Structure formats: structure tokens, C-alpha cells
XYZ file of C-alpha atoms in Angstrom:
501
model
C 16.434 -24.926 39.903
C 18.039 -28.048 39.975
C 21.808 -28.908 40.427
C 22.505 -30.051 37.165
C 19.403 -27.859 35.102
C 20.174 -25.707 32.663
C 17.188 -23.921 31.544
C 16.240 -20.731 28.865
C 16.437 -18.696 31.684
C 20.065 -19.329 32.079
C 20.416 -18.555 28.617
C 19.242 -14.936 29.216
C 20.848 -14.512 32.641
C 24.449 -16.011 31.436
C 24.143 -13.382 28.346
C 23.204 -10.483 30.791
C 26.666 -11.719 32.742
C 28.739 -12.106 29.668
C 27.592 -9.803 26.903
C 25.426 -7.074 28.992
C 25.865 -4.222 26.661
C 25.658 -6.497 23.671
C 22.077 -6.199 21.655
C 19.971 -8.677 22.054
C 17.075 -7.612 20.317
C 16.422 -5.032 17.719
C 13.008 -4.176 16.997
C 12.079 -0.893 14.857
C 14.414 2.319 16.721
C 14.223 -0.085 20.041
C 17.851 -1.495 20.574
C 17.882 -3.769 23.890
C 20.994 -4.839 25.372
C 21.151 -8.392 26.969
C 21.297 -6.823 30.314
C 17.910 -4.745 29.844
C 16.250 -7.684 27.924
C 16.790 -9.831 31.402
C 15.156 -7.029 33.182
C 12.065 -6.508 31.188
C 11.383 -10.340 31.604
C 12.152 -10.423 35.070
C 9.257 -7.745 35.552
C 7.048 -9.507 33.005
C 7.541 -12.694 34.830
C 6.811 -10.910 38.648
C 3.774 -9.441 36.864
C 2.833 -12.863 35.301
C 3.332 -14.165 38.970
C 1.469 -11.948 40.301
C -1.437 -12.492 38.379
C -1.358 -16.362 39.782
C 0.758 -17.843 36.966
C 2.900 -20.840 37.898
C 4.116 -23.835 36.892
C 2.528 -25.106 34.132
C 0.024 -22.534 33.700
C -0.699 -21.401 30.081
C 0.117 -18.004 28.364
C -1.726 -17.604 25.282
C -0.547 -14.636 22.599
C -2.101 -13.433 19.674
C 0.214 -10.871 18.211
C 2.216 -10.025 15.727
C 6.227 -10.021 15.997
C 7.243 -7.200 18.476
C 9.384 -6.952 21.388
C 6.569 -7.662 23.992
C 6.273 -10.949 21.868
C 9.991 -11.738 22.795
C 9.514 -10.339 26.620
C 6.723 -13.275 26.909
C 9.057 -16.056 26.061
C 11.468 -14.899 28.317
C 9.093 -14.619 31.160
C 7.184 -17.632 30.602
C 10.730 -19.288 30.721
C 11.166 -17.996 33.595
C 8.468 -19.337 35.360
C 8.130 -22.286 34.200
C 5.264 -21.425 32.556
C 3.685 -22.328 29.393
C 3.473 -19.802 25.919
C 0.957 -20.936 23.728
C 1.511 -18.845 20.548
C -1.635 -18.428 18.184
C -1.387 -17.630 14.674
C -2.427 -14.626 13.747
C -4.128 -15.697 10.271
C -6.509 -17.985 11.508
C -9.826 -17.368 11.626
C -11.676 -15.803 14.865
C -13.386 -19.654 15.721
C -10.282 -21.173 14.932
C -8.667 -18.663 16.912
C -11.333 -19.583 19.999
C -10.676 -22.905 19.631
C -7.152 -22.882 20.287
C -7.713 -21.021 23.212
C -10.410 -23.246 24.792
C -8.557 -26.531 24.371
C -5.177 -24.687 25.889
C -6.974 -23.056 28.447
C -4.983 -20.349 29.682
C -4.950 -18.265 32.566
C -3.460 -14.942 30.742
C -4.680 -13.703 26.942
C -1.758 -10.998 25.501
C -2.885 -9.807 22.437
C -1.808 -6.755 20.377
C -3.934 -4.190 19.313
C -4.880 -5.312 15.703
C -5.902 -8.683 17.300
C -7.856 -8.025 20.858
C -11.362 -7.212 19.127
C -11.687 -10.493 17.804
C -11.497 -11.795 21.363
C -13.685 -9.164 23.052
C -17.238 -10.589 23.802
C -16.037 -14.711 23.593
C -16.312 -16.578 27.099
C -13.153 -18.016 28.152
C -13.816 -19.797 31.317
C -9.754 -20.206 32.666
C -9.056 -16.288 31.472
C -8.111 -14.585 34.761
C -5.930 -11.748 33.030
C -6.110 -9.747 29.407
C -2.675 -8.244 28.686
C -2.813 -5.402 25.877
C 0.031 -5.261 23.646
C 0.163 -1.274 21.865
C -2.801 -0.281 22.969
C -5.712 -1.944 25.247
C -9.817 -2.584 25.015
C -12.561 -4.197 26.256
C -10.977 -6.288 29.197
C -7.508 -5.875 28.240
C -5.193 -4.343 30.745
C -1.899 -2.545 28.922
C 1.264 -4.431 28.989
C 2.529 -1.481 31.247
C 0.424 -1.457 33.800
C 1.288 -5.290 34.163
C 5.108 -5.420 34.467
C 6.494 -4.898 37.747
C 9.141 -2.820 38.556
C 12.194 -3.624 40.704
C 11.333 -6.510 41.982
C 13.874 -9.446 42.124
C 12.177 -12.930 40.905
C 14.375 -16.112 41.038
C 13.908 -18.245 37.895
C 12.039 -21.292 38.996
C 11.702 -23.272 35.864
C 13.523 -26.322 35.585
C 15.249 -27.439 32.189
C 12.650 -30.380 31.557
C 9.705 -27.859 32.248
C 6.997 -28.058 29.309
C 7.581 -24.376 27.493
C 5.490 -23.970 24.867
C 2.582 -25.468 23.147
C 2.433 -25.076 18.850
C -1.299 -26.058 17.748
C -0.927 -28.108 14.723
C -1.315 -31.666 12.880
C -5.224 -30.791 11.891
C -5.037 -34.515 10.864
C -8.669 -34.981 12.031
C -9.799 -31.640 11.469
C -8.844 -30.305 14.371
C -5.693 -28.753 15.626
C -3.598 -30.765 18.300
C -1.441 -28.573 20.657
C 2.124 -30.640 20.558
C 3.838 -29.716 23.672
C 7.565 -28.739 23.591
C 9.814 -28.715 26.502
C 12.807 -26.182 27.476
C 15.378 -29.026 27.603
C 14.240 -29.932 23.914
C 14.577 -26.459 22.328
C 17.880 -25.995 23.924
C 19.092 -29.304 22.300
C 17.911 -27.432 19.498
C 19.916 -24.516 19.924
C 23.195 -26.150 20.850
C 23.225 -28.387 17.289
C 21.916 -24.950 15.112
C 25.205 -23.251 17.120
C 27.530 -26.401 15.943
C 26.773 -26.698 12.845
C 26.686 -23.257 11.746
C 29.244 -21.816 14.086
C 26.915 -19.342 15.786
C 28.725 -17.143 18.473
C 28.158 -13.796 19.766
C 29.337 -11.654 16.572
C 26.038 -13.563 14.778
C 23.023 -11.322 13.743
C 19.904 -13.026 13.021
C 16.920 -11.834 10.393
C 13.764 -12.885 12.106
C 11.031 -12.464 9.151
C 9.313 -15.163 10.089
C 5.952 -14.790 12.558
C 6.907 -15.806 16.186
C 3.924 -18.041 16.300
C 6.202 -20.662 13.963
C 8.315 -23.181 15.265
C 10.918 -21.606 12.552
C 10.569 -18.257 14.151
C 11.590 -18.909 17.660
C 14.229 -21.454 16.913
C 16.173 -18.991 15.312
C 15.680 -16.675 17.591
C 16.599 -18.816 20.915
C 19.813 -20.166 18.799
C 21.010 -16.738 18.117
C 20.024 -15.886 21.779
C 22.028 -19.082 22.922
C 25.056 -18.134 21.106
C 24.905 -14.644 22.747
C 24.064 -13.111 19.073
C 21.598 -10.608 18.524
C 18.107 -11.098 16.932
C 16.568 -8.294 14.096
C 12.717 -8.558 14.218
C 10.324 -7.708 11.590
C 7.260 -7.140 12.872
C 5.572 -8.532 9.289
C 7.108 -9.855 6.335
C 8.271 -7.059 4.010
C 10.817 -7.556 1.263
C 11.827 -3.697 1.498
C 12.091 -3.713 4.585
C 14.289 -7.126 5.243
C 16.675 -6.176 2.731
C 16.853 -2.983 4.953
C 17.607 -4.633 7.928
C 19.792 -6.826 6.465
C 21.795 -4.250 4.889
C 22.015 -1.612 8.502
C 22.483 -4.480 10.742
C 24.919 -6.441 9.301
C 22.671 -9.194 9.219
C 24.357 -12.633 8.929
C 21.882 -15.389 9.104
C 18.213 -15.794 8.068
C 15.556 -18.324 8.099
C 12.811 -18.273 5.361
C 10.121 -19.613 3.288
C 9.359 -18.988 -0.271
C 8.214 -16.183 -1.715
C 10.845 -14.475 1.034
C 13.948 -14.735 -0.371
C 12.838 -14.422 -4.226
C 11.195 -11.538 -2.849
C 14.242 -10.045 -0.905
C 16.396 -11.244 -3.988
C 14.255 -8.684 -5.862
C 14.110 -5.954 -3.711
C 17.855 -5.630 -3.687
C 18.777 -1.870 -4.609
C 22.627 -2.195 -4.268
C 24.847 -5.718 -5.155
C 25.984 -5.742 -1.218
C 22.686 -5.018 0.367
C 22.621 -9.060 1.370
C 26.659 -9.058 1.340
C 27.037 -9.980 5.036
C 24.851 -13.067 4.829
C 26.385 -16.573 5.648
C 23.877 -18.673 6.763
C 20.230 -19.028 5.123
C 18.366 -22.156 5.669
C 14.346 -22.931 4.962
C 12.356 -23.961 1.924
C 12.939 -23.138 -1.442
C 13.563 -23.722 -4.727
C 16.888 -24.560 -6.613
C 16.474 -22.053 -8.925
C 16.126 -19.318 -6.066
C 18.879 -21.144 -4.355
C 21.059 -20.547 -7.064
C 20.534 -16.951 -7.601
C 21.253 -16.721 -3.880
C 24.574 -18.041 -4.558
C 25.188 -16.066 -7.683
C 24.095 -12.532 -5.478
C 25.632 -13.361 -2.314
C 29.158 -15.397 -2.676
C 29.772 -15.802 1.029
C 26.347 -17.214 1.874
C 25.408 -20.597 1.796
C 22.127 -21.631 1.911
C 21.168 -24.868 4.240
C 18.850 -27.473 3.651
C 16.449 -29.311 6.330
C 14.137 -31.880 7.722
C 11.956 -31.246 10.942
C 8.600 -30.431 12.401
C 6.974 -28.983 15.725
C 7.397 -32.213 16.948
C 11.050 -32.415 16.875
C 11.860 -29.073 18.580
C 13.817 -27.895 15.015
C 15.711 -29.639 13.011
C 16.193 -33.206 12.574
C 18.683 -33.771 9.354
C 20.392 -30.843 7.579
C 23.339 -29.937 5.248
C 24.146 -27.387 3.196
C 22.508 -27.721 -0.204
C 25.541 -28.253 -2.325
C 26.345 -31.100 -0.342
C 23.556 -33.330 -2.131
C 20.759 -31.530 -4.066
C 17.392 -32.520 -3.597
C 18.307 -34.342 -0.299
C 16.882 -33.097 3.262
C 20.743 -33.545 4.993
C 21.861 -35.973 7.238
C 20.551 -36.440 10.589
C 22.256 -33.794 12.874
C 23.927 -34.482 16.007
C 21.378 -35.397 18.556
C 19.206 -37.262 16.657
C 18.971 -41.157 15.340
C 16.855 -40.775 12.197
C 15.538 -44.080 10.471
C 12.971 -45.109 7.849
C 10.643 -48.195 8.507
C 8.159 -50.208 7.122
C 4.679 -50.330 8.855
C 5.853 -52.699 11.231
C 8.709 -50.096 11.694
C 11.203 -52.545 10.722
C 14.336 -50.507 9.124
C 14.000 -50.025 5.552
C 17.648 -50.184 3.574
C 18.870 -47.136 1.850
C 16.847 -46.444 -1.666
C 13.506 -48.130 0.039
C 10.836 -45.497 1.048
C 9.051 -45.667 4.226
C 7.948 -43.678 7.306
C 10.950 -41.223 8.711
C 11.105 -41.946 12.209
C 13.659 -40.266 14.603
C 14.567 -40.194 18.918
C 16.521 -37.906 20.126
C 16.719 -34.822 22.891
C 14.346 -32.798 21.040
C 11.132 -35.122 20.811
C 7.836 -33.391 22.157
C 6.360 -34.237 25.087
C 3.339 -35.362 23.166
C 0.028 -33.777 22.414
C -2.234 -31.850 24.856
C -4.859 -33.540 26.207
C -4.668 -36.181 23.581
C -2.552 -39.680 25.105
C -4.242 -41.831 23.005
C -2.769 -39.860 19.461
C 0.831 -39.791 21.566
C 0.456 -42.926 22.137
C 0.545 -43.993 18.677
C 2.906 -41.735 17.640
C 5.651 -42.721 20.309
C 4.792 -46.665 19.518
C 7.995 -48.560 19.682
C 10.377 -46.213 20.815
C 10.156 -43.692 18.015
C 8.771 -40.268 17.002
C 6.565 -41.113 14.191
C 6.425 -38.188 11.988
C 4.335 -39.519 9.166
C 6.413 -38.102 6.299
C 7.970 -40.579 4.359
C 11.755 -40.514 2.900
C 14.289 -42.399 1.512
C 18.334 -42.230 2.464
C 20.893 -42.869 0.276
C 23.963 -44.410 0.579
C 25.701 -42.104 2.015
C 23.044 -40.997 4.709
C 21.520 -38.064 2.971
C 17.601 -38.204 3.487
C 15.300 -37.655 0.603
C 11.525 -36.158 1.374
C 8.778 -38.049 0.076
C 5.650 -36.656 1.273
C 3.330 -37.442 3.981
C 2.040 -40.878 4.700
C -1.798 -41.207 3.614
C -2.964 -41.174 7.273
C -0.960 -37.189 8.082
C -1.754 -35.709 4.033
C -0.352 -32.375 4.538
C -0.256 -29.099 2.100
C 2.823 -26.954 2.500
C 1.672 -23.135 1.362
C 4.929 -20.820 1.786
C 5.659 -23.188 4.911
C 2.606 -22.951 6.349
C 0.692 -26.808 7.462
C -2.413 -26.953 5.761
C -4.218 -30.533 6.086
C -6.854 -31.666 3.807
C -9.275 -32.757 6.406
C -9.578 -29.425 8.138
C -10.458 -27.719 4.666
C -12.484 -30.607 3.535
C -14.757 -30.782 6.751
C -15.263 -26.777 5.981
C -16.132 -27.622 2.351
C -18.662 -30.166 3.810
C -20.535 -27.182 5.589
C -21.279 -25.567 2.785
C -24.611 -26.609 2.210
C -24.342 -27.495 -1.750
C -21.527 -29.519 -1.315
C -21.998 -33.338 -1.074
C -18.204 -34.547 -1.374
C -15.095 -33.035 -1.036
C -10.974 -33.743 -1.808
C -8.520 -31.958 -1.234
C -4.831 -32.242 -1.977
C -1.536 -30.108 -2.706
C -0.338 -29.104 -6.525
C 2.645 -27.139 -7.314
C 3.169 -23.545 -6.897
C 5.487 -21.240 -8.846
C 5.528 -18.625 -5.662
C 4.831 -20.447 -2.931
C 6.028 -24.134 -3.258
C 2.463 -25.661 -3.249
C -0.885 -24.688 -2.989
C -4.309 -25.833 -1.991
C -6.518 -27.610 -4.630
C -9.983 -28.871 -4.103
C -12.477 -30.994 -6.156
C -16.344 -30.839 -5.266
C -19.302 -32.823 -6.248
C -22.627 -30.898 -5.154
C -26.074 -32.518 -4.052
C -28.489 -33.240 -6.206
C -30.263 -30.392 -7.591
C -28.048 -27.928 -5.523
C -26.023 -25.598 -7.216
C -22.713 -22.883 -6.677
C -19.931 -21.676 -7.803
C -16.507 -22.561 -7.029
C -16.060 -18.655 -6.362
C -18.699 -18.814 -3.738
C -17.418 -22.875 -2.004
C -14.073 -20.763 -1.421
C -15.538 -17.397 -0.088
C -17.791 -19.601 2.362
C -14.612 -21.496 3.396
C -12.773 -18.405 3.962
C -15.185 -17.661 6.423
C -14.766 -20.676 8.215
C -10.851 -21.209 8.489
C -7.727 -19.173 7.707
C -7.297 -17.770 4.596
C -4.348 -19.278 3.722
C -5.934 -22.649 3.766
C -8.595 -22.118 1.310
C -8.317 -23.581 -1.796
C -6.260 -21.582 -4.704
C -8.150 -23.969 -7.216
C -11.830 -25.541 -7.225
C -13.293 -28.119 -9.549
C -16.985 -29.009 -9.716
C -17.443 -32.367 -10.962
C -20.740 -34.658 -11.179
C -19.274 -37.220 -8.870
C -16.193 -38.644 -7.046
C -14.487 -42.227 -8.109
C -15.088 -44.716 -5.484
C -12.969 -47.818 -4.132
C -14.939 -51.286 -4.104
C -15.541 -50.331 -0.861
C -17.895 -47.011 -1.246
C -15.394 -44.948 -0.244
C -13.922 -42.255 -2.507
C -10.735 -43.323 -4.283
C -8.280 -40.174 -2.989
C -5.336 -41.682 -5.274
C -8.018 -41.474 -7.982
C -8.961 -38.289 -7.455
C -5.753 -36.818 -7.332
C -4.393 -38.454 -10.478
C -8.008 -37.983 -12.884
C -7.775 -34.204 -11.473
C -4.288 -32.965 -10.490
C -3.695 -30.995 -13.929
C -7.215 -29.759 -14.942
């Protein structure tokens, strides 16, 4: 540790010093107090060092959200190490894929997820860590952790921390690298703006493998709070927790809090909520405020890129804006020659600041372009007003992306799947609105001559190929696709001839 480094695992050591008997995490019946959380990832981290990891090294997880999920954070912090966090709904090649371009030296999976990976060669696998339960070449957690040994924390605050696969821009996922320094610049704004301290309980519905996920959890964990953790989304069940524990700030996507909203038995089940921030819509919004009086509900503009959030402001403040940038970041919009754009003009929202990601893994060339000039490039566009409030436009032609209940869904990926179906000639696909979940996938198909399918079967043969989230909600057959003079097919065409039918 350097003299002037401040890393993640001074966050958990200072809260072990100044809060010890304070929860830190609830999970299920399993309370843990800050002082026992910094043991268990002290002995996760020996064991992890043990094993060979280091500096550097990668962690890969496939789980869902349970304490041992939280323990590898912490120890991979601690080491300097670096968590790769899979998502759980991808399919099992996407799944392989993501492990074969991290390449790490330790797999933890949980139980419902290790048979997927039993029987795949992964060269750089030296250790399989069992989460609930172990097979195949899995070793239990348990046996793994070592006790009572003392382990200095040797990671340094601009250590690379973890790596979030995503911008499928090209059809394939790019790991975008995040450091320790970035996610605690991260932290300290989420603590100043919403006045997080150690009397703050945070409602962690969201999977672990999000960006959302853990930066509510390590903002809550920086302010000495204490963290509630679902292992799955369940509306029951949140309003449960939220109810017992008090809870006072949550982070969510929609359907969750129409769905939480709904599942309220008692007018004060959600009364000790202050702070809920994520995407959704103003009518939801609304009955929030109507429900809970004391909560106010936060709006937001960021990406895995950015370490968290890059503008925000509570809704109220301007509707239908994304905030104003936040503390640590210079946010502008440009022109493609990234010349600033004045407010009311729409261009590409670029932004520099403390929480800008190292770049993406084994990919310079792609970081390259996206750090041109001295900016993040996040290829959404926006617009800001006059007072500073940025307005979301979508993404910029080159980074199309589908938003599904939060999720990143990019036509390219699904498109190159529709492609391998072997009826299937051309293929579009773009976002439409969604009642429930914000937007959702839409695809239009023109099939080879002679060749024929359903639009039932084109999405059960992409299911099989990607996640199921990404598969299209709606399918069109259609003779052909409208071309550009060019040859090539007219997308803005497309979109408009076919967006309602």
C-alpha cells in the first residue's frame, strides 16, 4: 500500500475499526457484522493467495446474489486482484466466452450454475470454487478459506478491480475494465449527494453481476451502512425486507418497483424509504410519491464505463431530464468532430472524470477510439438545457443499444444469431416500447429464397444461441429489406416502415 492509497480494502478495514458490531451484510437469517465481514475476506483472500492469485489475476463468478458473492469482492480487493462477474442469464457459449477472453485463474460458481461449466476446457483455470454445494472439479467454498491467518491488503487504490463484459457492439462482448480508485470516486459522490452515513440500509435486488448492483452496495459499504441482499428478484420478498429492515434506499429497474408497489400488504411496508434511484416510468414514479411521502426517487445518466453515475438529480427537479453532471465529472455534448454543441443541440455525451474505465480488455484499438481527444465517448447522445440538466437521446448509430428492464441488449449480437438460422437471409433489429419493461427487442426477417419458418421457431433457435432476455419479444417476416443506394439495408427505413406493425 502506498502512502497516499486509499483502496476498497480500507473501506472494509476502517468499518471493522469504526462500526465492528454494526451489520454489514444481511443475507437470508445470516446477519454479518463489519468486523466478521473483514474476517471472512481476509480468509477468502489467504485462500485466493494460496491458490497463486495475485496482482492482476482474474476471478471469474457465476452465481447468483449471496454472501459468498459479497466475500469475493472483498477478497479480490484485497489482493489486488481482478472479479470478473458473469451474468447468470446468458447462455452456456456465451457464458464460455466470457470466460475464455478473461481468462481466469479461479471459476466460483454456485450450485445452480457449475454444471454448465463441467466438461468445457478452460486452459488458465487452476482452481473451481463451489458456492452451496460442489461437482465435477469444483472444490467447496469451505474447504478454500483459510482460517486464522493474517494477510496484509496489498492492492493499491489505482489497481484494476473488476472487469463488466458488455458493449456487444460487434457482436461480441468487450470486458471494460474498472479500477478501485474509480468505484470509490463513485461511492464518495452517491454518499454526497444522498447523504449516506452509517444509519443507511440499502435494498440490493439487483444481480451482483450489474454495475447497478455493486455500486450500491460499495456506497452503502463506504458510508459504513448496511447492505440487504436478495438473492433473486422477488416483489414479496423485497417489500419484506424492506419492511423488517428498515430499509432506506434502493436501486431498481422496471418492472421492480411497479412490482413492489403492488405487493404492498400494509400503507408503511415501504415507509422508511428515502432514496430510490434507477429507470422508470413517470407514472410509476408518481405512485411512488403518492405511497411513500418521504421518498424521493432520483434520476440518472451512466454506464459500465463510467464506474456509476455520471449526471443525476432528483426527478422533480426537471422531468424527463437525466440530472446534472455530479461532482467529479465534466459532462459535454459534441459534434463528430467533438466540438461542444450549445445547449438545445443534440450530439454525442461525452464526459472525464475520476471514474472513467481503464479501457477494454484486450481490445486498445476500440479504447483507443473511445478515449480520442481527451474524452470518454459513450455513444449515447443528449441534449442539455439551459440550466445544465441533460436530456437522453438514444444511442449513436455506431453503439444501437436495447434497454430490456435495464439490461444492454445490442442489435448486432441478436442479429448475427438470427443470421445462423439457416432460413434467414437478412436481419434488423431495433428497440420498441414496453409497458413492463421500458423497451423490448423487435426483429424483422427476410428468409432465402424458397426457405421457409416461423417467427415462433427464428426466436426459439435464437434462444438457443444467446440469453433469453435478448431474444426478440416481436418477429416480422417480410419478402425483403429496403436498401440505401448503396446495397446496404436502410436501418432508418426499416425501423420507421416496421416499428408499429
Amino acid at each position: 500500500m502506498g502512502l497516499r492509497d486509499f483502496s476498497l480494502a480500507d473501506v472494509i478495514a476502517r468499518n471493522a475499526s469504526l462500526f465492528p458490531d454494526r451489520t454489514a451484510v444481511v443475507v437470508g437469517d445470516r446477519r454479518i457484522s463489519n468486523a466478521a465481514y473483514r474476517d471472512r475476506v481476509v480468509r477468502l483472500a489467504a485462500g485466493l493467495a494460496r491458490a497463486g492469485v495475485g496482482a492482476g489475476d482474474r476471478v471469474a463468478i457465476l452465481s447468483h446474489n449471496n454472501l459468498e458473492f459479497v466475500d469475493s469482492y472483498g477478497a479480490v480487493a484485497w489482493l489486488g486482484a481482478i472479479l470478473v462477474p458473469i451474468n447468470w442469464r446468458l447462455s452456456a457459449d456465451e457464458v464460455a466466452y466470457v470466460v475464455s477472453d478473461a481468462a481466469p485463474k479461479v471459476m466460483i460458481a454456485d450450485l445452480a450454475h457449475q454444471e454448465s461449466l463441467v466438461g468445457r476446457e478452460f486452459a488458465s483455470i487452476r482452481l473451481w470454487v463451489g458456492v452451496g454445494g460442489a461437482i465435477g472439479p469444483f472444490r467447496p467454498i469451505e474447504k478454500i478459506v483459510t482460517a486464522g491467518e493474517a494477510l496484509l491488503p496489498a492492492a493499491k487504490a489505482d489497481a484494476p478491480f473488476v472487469m463488466f463484459h458488455t458493449a456487444a457492439v460487434n457482436g461480441r462482448p468487450r470486458g471494460a475494465l474498472l479500477t478501485q480508485a474509480g468505484l470509490i470516486s463513485s461511492s464518495v459522490q452517491l454518499i454526497g449527494c444522498w447523504s449516506l452515513s452509517e444509519r443507511d440500509v440499502a435494498l440490493c435486488v439487483l444481480p451482483l453481476f450489474h454495475l447497478a448492483g455493486l455500486t450500491l452496495l460499495l456506497g452503502c459499504q463506504h458510508a459504513g451502512g448496511t447492505t440487504v441482499i436478495l438473492p433473486r428478484f422477488d416483489a414479496g420478498d423485497a417489500v419484506r425486507a424492506a419492511r423488517d429492515e428498515k430499509v432506506t434506499v434502493l436501486s431498481e429497474f422496471a418492472p421492480v418497483l411497479g412490482s413492489m408497489l403492488d405487493a404492498m400488504k400494509e400503507p408503511g411496508d415501504l415507509a422508511s424509504l428515502r432514496i430510490v434511484t434507477g429507470l422508470d416510468t413517470p407514472e410509476t414514479i408518481a405512485r411512488l410519491e403518492k405511497t411513500c411521502p418521504n421518498a424521493c426517487f432520483w434520476v440518472a445518466f451512466g454506464q459500465s464505463e463510467t464506474s456509476g453515475l455520471v449526471t443525476a438529480a432528483p426527478f422533480r427537479d426537471r422531468p424527463g431530464s437525466a440530472g446534472r453532471p455530479m461532482s467529479l465529472w465534466q459532462v459535454a455534448v459534441v459534434d463528430d468532430l467533438d466540438r461542444p454543441l450549445p445547449p438545445g443541440e443534440v450530439g454525442e455525451i461525452v464526459a472525464r472524470g475520476p471514474g472513467v474505465f481503464e479501457g477494454y480488455w484486450n481490445c486498445p484499438d476500440d479504447t483507443k477510439v473511445t478515449f480520442r481527444n481527451g474524452w470518454h465517448h459513450t455513444g449515447d447522445h443528449g441534449t442539455f438545457d439551459a440550466d445544465g440538466y441533460l436530456f437522453y437521446k438514444g444511442r449513436s448509430p455506431a453503439k444501437e443499444l436495447i434497454k430490456p428492464g435495464g439490461e444492454n441488449v445490442y442489435p448486432a449480437e441478436v442479429e448475427a444469431a438470427l443470421l445462423d438460422h439457416p432460413a434467414v437471409l437478412e436481419a434488423v433489429v431495433f428497440g420498441v416500447p414496453d409497458a413492463e419493461w421500458g423497451e423490448a427487442v423487435k426483429a424483422v426477417c427476410a428468409l432465402k429464397p424458397g426457405a421457409s419458418a416461423t417467427p415462433g421457431e427464428i426466436v426459439e433457435f435464437v434462444a438457443g444461441r444467446i440469453a433469453r432476455y435478448k431474444r426478440p419479444k416481436y418477429l416480422l417476416l417480410t419478402g425483403s429489406l429496403p436498401k440505401t443506394a448503396g446495397g446496404a439495408i436502410d436501418r432508418p427505413r426499416v425501423k420507421e416502415a416496421f416499428k408499429d406493425g
